[in-house]
Short mmCIF file of N, CA, C and O in Angstrom, two decimals:
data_model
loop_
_atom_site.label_atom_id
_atom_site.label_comp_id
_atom_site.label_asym_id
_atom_site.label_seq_id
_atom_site.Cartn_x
_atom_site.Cartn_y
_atom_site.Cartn_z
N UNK Q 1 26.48 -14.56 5.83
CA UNK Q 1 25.56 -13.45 5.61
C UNK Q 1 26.35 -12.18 5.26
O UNK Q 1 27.51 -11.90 5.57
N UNK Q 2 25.53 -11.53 4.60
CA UNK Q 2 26.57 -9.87 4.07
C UNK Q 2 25.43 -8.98 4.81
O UNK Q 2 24.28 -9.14 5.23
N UNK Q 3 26.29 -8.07 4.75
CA UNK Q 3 25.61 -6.79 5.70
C UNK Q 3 25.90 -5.45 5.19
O UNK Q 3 27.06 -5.06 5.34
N UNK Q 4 24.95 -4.55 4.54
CA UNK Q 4 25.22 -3.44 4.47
C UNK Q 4 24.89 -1.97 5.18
O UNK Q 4 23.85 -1.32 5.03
N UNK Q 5 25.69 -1.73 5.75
CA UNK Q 5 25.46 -0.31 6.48
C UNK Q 5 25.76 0.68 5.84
O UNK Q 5 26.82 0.69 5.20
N UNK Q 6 24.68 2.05 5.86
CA UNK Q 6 24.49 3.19 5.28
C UNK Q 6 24.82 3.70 6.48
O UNK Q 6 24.88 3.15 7.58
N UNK Q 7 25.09 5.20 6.07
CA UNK Q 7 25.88 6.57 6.75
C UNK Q 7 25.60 7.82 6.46
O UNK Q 7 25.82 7.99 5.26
N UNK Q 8 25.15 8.93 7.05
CA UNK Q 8 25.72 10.04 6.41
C UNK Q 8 24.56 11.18 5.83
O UNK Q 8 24.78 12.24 5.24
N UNK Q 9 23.15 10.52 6.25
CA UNK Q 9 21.75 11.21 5.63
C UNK Q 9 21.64 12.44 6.64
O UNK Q 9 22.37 12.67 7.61
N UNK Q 10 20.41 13.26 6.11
CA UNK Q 10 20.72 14.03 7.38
C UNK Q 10 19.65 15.11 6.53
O UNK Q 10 19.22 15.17 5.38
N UNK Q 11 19.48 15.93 7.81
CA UNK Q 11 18.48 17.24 7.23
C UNK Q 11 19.81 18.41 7.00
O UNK Q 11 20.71 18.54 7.82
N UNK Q 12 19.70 19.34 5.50
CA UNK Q 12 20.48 20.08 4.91
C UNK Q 12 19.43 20.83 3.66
O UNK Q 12 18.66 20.19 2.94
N UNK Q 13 19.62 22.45 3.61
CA UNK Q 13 18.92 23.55 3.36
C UNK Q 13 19.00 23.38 1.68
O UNK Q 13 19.85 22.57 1.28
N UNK Q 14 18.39 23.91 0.92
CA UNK Q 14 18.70 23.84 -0.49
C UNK Q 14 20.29 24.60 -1.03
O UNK Q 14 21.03 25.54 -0.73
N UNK Q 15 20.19 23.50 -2.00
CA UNK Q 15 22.01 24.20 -2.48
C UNK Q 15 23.20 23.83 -1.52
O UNK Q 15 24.37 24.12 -1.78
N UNK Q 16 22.69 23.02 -0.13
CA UNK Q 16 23.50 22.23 0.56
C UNK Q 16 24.47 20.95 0.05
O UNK Q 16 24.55 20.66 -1.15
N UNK Q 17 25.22 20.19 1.16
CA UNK Q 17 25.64 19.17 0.57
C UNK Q 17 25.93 17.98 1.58
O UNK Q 17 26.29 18.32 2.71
N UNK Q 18 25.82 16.64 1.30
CA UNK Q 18 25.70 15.74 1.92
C UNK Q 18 26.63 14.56 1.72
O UNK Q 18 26.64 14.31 0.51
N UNK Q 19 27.27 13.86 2.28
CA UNK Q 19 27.98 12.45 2.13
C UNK Q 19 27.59 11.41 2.56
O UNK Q 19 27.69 11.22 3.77
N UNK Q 20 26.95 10.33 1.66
CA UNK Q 20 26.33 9.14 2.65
C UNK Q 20 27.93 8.39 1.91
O UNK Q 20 28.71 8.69 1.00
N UNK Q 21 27.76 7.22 3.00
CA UNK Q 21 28.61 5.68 2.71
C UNK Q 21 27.63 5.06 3.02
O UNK Q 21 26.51 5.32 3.46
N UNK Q 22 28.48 3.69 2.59
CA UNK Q 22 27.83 2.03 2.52
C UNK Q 22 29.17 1.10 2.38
O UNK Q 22 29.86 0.84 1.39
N UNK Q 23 29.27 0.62 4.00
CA UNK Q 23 29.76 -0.27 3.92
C UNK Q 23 29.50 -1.83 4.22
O UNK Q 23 28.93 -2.23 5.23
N UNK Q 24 30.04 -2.75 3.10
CA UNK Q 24 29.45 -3.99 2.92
C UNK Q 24 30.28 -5.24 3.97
O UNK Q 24 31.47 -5.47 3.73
N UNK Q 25 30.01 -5.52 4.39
CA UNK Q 25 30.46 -7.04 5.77
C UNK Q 25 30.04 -8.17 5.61
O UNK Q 25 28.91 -8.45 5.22
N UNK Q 26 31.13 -9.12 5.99
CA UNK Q 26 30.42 -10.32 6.07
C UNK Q 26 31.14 -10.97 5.65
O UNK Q 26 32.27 -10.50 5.55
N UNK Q 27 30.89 -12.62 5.08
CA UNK Q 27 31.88 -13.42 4.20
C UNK Q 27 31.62 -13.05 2.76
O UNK Q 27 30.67 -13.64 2.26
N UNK Q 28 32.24 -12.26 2.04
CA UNK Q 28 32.31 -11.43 0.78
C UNK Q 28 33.70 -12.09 0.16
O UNK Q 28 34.78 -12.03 0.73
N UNK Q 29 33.48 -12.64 -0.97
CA UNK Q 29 34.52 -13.28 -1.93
C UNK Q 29 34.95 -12.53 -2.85
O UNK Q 29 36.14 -12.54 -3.16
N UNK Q 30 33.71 -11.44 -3.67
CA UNK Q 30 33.77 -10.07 -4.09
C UNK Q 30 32.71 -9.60 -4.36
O UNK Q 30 31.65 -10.19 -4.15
N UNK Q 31 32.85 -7.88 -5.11
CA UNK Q 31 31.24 -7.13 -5.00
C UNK Q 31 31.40 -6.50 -6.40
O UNK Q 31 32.26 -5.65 -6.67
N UNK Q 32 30.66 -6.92 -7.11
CA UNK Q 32 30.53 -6.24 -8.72
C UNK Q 32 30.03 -4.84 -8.63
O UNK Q 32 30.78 -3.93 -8.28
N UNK Q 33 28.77 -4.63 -8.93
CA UNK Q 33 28.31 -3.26 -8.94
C UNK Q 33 28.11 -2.95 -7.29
O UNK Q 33 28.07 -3.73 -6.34
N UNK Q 34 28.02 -1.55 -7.36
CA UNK Q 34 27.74 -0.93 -5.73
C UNK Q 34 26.57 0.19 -6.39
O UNK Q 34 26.74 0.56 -7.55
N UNK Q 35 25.76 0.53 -5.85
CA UNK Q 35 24.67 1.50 -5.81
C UNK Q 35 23.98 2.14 -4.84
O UNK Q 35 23.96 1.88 -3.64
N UNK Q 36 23.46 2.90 -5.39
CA UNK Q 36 22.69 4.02 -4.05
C UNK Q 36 21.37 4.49 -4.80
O UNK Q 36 21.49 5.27 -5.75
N UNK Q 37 20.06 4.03 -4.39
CA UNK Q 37 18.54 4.08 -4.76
C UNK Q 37 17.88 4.92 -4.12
O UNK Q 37 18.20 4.71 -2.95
N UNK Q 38 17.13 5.76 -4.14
CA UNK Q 38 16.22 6.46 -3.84
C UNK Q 38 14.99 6.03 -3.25
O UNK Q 38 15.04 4.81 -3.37
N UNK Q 39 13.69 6.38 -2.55
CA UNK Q 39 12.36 6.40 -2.20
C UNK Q 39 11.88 7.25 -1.61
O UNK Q 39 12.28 7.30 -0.44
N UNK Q 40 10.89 8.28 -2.00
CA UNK Q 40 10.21 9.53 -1.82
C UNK Q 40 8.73 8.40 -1.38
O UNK Q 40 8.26 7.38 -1.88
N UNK Q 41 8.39 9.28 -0.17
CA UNK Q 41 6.85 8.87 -0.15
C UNK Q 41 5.86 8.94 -1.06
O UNK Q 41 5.59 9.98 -1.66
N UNK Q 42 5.16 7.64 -1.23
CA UNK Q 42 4.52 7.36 -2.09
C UNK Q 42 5.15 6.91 -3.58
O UNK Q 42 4.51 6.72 -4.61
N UNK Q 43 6.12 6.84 -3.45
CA UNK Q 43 6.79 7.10 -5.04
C UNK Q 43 7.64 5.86 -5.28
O UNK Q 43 8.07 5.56 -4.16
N UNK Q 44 8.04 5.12 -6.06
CA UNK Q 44 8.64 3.80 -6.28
C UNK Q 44 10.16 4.62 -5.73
O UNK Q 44 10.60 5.76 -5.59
N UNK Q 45 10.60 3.04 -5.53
CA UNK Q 45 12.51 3.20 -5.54
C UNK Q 45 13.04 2.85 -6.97
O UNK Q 45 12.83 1.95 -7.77
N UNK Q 46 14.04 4.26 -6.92
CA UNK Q 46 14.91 4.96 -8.53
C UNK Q 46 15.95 4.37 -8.19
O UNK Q 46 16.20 3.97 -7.05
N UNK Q 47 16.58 4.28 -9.04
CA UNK Q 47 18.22 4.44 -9.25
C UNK Q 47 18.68 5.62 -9.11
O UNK Q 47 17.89 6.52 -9.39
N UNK Q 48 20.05 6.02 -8.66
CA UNK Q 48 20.70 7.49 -8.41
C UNK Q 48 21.52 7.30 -9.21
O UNK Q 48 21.48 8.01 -10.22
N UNK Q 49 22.61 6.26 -9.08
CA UNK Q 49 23.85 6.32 -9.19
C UNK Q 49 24.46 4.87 -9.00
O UNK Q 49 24.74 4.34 -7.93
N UNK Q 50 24.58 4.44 -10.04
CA UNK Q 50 25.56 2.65 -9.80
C UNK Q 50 27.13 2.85 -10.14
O UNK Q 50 27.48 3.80 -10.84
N UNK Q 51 28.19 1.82 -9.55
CA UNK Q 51 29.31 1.56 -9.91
C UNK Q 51 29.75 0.42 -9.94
O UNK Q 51 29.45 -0.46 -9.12
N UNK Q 52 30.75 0.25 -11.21
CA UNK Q 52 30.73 -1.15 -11.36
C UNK Q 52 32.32 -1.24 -10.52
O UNK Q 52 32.89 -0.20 -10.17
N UNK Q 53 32.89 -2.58 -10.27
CA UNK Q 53 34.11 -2.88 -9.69
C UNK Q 53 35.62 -2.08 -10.00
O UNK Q 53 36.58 -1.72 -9.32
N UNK Q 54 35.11 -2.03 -11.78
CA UNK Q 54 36.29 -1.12 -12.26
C UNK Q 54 36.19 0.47 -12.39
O UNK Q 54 36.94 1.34 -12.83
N UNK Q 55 34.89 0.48 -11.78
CA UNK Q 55 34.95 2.69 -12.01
C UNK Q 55 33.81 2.74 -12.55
O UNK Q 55 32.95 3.43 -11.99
N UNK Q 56 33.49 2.07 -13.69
CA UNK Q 56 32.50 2.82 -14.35
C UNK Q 56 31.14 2.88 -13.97
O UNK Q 56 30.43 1.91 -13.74
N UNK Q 57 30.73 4.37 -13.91
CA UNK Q 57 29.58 4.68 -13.61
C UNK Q 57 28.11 5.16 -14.07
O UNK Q 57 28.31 4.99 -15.28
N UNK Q 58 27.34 5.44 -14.04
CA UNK Q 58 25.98 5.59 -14.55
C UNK Q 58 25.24 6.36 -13.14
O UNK Q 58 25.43 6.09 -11.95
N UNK Q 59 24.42 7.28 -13.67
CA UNK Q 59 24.03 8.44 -12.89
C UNK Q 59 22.52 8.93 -13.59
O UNK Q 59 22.49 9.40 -14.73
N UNK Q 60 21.36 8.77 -12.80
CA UNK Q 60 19.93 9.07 -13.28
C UNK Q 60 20.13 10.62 -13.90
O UNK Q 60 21.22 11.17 -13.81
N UNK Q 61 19.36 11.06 -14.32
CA UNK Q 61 19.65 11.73 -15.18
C UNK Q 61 19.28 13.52 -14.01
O UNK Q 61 20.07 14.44 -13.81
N UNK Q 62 18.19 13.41 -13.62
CA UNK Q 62 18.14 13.91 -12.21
C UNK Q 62 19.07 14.34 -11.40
O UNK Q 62 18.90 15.44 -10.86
N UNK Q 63 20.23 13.59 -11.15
CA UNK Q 63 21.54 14.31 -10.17
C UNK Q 63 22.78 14.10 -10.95
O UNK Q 63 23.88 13.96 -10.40
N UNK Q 64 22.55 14.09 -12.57
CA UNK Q 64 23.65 14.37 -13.04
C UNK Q 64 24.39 15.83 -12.89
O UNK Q 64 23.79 16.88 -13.07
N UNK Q 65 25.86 15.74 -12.53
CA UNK Q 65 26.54 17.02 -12.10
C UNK Q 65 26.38 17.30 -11.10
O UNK Q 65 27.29 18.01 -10.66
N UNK Q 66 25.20 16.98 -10.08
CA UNK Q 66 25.32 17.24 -8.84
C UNK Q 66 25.69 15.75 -7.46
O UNK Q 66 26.27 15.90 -6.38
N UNK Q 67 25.34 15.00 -7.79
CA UNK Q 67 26.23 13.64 -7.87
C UNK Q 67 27.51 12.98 -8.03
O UNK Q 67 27.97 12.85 -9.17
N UNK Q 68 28.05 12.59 -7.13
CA UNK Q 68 29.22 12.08 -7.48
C UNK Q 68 29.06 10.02 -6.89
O UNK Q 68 28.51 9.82 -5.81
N UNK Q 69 29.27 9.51 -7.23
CA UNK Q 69 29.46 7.94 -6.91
C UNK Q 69 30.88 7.57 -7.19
O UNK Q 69 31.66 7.78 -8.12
N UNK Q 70 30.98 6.66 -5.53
CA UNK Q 70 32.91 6.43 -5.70
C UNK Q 70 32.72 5.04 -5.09
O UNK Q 70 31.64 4.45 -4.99
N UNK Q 71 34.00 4.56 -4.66
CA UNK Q 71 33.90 3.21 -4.40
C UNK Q 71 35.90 2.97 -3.79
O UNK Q 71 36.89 3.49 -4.29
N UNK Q 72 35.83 2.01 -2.60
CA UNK Q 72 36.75 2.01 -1.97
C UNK Q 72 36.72 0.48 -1.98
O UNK Q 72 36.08 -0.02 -1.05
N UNK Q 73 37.46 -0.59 -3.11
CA UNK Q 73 37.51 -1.70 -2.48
C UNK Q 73 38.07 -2.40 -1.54
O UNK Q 73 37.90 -3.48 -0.98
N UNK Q 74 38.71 -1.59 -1.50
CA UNK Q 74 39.76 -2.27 -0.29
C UNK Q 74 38.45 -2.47 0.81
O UNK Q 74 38.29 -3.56 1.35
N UNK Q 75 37.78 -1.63 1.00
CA UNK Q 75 37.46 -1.44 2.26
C UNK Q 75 35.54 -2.03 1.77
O UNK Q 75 34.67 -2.30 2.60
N UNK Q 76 35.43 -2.07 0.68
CA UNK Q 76 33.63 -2.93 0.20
C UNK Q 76 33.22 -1.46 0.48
O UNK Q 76 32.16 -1.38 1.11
N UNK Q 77 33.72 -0.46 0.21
CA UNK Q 77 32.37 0.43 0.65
C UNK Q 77 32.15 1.67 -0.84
O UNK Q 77 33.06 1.84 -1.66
N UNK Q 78 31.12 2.24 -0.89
CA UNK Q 78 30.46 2.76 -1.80
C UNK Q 78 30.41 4.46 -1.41
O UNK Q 78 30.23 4.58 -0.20
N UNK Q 79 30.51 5.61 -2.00
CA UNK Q 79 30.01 6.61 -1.46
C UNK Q 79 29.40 7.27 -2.19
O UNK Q 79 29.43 6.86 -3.35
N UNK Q 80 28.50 8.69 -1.91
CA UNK Q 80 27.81 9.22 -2.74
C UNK Q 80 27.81 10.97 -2.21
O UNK Q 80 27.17 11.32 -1.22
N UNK Q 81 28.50 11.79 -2.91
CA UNK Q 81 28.59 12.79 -2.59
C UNK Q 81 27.55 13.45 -3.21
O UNK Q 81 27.46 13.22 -4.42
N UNK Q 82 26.63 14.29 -2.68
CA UNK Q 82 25.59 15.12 -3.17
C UNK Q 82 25.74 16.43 -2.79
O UNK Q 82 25.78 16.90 -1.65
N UNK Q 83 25.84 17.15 -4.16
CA UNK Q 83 26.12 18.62 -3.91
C UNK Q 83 24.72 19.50 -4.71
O UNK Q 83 24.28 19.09 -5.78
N UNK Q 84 24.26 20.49 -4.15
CA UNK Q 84 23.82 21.49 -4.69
C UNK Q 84 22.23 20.56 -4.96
O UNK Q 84 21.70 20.40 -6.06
N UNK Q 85 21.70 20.06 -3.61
CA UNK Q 85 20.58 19.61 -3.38
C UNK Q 85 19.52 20.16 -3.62
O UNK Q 85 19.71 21.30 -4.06
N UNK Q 86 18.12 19.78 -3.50
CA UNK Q 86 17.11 20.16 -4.04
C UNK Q 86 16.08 19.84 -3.30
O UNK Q 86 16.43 18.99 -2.49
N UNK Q 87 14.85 20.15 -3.20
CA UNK Q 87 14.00 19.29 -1.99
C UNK Q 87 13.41 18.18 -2.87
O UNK Q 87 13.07 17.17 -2.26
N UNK Q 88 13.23 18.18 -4.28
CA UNK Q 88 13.29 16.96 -4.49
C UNK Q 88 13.89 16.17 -4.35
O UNK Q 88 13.44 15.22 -4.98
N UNK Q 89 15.09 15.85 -3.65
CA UNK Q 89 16.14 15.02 -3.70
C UNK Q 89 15.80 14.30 -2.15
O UNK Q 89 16.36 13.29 -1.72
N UNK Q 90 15.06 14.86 -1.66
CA UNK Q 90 14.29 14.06 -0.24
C UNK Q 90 13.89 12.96 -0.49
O UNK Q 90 13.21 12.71 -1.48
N UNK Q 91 14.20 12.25 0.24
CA UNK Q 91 14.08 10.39 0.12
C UNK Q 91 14.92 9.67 0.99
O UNK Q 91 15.89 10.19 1.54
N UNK Q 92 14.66 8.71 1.10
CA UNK Q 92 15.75 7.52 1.92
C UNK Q 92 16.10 7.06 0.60
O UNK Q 92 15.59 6.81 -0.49
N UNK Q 93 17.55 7.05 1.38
CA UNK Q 93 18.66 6.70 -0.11
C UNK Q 93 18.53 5.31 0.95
O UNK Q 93 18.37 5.25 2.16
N UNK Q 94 18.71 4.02 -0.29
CA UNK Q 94 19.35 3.15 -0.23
C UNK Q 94 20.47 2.32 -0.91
O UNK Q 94 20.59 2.32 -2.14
N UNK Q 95 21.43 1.50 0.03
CA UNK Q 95 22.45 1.20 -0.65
C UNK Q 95 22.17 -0.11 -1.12
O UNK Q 95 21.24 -0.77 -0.67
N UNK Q 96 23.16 -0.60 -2.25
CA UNK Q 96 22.44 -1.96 -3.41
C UNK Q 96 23.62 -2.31 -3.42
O UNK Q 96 24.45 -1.40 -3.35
N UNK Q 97 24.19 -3.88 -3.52
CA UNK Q 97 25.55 -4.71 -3.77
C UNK Q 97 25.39 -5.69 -4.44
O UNK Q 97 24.79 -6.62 -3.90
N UNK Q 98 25.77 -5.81 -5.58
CA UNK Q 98 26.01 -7.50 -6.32
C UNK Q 98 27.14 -8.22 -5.35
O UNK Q 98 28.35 -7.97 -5.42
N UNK Q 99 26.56 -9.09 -4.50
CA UNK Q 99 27.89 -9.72 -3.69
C UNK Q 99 27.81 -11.41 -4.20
O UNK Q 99 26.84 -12.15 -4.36
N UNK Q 100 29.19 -11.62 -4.35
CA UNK Q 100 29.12 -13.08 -4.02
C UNK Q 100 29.85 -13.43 -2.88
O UNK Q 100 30.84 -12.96 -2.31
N UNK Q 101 29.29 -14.13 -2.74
CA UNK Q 101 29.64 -14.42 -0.99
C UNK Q 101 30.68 -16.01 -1.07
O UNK Q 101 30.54 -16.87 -1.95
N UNK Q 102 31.53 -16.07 -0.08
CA UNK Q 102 32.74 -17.16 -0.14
C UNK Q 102 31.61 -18.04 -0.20
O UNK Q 102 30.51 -17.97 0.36
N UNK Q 103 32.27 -19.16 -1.25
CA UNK Q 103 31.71 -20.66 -1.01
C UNK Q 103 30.69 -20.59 -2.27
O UNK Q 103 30.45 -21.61 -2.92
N UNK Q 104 30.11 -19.39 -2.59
CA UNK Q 104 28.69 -19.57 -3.45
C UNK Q 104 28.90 -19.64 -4.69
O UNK Q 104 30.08 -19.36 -4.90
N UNK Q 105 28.34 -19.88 -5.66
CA UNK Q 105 28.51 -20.08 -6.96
C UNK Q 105 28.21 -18.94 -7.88
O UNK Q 105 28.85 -18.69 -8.91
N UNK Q 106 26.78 -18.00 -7.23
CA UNK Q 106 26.23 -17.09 -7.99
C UNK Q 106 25.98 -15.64 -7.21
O UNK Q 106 25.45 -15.63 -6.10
N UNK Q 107 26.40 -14.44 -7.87
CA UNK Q 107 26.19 -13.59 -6.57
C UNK Q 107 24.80 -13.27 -6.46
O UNK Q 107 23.98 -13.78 -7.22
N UNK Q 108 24.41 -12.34 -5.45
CA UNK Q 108 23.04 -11.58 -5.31
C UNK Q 108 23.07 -10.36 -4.88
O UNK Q 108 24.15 -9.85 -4.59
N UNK Q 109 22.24 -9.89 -4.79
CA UNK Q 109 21.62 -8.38 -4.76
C UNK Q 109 21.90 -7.89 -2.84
O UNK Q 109 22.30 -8.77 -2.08
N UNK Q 110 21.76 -7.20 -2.59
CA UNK Q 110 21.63 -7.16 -1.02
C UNK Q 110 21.83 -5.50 -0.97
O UNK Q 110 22.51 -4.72 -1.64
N UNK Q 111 21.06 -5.36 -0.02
CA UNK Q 111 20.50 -4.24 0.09
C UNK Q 111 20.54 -3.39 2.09
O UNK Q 111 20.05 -3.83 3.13
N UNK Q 112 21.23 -2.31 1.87
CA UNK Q 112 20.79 -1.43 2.94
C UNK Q 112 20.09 -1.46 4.16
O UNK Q 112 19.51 -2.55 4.24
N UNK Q 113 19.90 -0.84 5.03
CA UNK Q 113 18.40 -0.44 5.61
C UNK Q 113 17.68 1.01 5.33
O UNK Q 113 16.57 1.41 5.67
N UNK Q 114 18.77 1.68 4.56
CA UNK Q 114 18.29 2.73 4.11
C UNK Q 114 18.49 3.96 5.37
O UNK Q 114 18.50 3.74 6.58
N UNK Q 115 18.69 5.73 4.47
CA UNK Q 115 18.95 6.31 5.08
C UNK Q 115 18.25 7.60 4.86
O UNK Q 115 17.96 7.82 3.68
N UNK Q 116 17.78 8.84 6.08
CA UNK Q 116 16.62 9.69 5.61
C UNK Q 116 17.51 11.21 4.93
O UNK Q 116 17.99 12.14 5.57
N UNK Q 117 17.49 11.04 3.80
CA UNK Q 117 18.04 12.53 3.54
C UNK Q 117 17.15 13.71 3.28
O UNK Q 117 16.27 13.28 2.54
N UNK Q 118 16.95 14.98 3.51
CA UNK Q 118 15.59 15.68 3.65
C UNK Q 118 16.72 16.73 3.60
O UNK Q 118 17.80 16.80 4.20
N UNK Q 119 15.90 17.83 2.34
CA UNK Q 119 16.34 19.07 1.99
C UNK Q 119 14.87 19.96 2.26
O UNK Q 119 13.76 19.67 1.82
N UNK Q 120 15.19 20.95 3.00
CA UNK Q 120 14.21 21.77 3.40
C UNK Q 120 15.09 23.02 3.82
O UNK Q 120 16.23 23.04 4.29
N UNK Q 121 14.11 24.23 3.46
CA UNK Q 121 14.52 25.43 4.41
C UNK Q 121 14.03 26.00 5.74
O UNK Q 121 14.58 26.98 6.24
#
């Protein structure tokens, strides 16, 4: 089984700044893309910010420049620096992993439990 734990949400004022992680566990053979998703009440889950194994990244268009997405393989984990927040940016972020897991043939998706980030004054 893989396991991903989120980190790092938190209540912070507008124009604040925040650091979540996501780190991935388990029997992991390796992890292609890493991501961090959004969900506002009532509102579907977005994409923020994906990374693939080698760096390259992609960023909704929404927290471009104020966004950063990184990635530590050594360690399976993902981060997401958010600067210069917004109260739209309120949502439970969740974290996303293409893992293949030892032994398996094909990887899959696996997902977070998700974390509450809330910009308010």
């Amino acid at each position: 089984q893989v396991h991903l734990v989120e980190s790092g949400g938190g209540l912070v004022q507008p124009g604040g700044s925040l650091s979540l992680s996501c780190a991935a566990s388990g029997s992991i053979f390796s992890i292609g893309y890493m991501g961090w998703y959004r969900q506002a009440p009532g509102k579907q889950r977005d994409l923020v910010a994906r990374i693939t194994s080698t760096g390259s990244t992609n960023y909704a268009d929404s927290v471009k420049g104020r966004f950063t997405i990184s990635r530590d393989n050594a360690k399976n984990t993902v981060y997401l620096q958010m600067n210069s927040l917004k109260p739209e940016d309120t949502a439970v972020y969740y974290c996303n992993a293409d893992v293949l897991m030892r032994g398996a043939i094909v990887a899959r998706a696996y997902w977070g439990q998700g974390t509450q980030v809330s910009v308010s004054s």
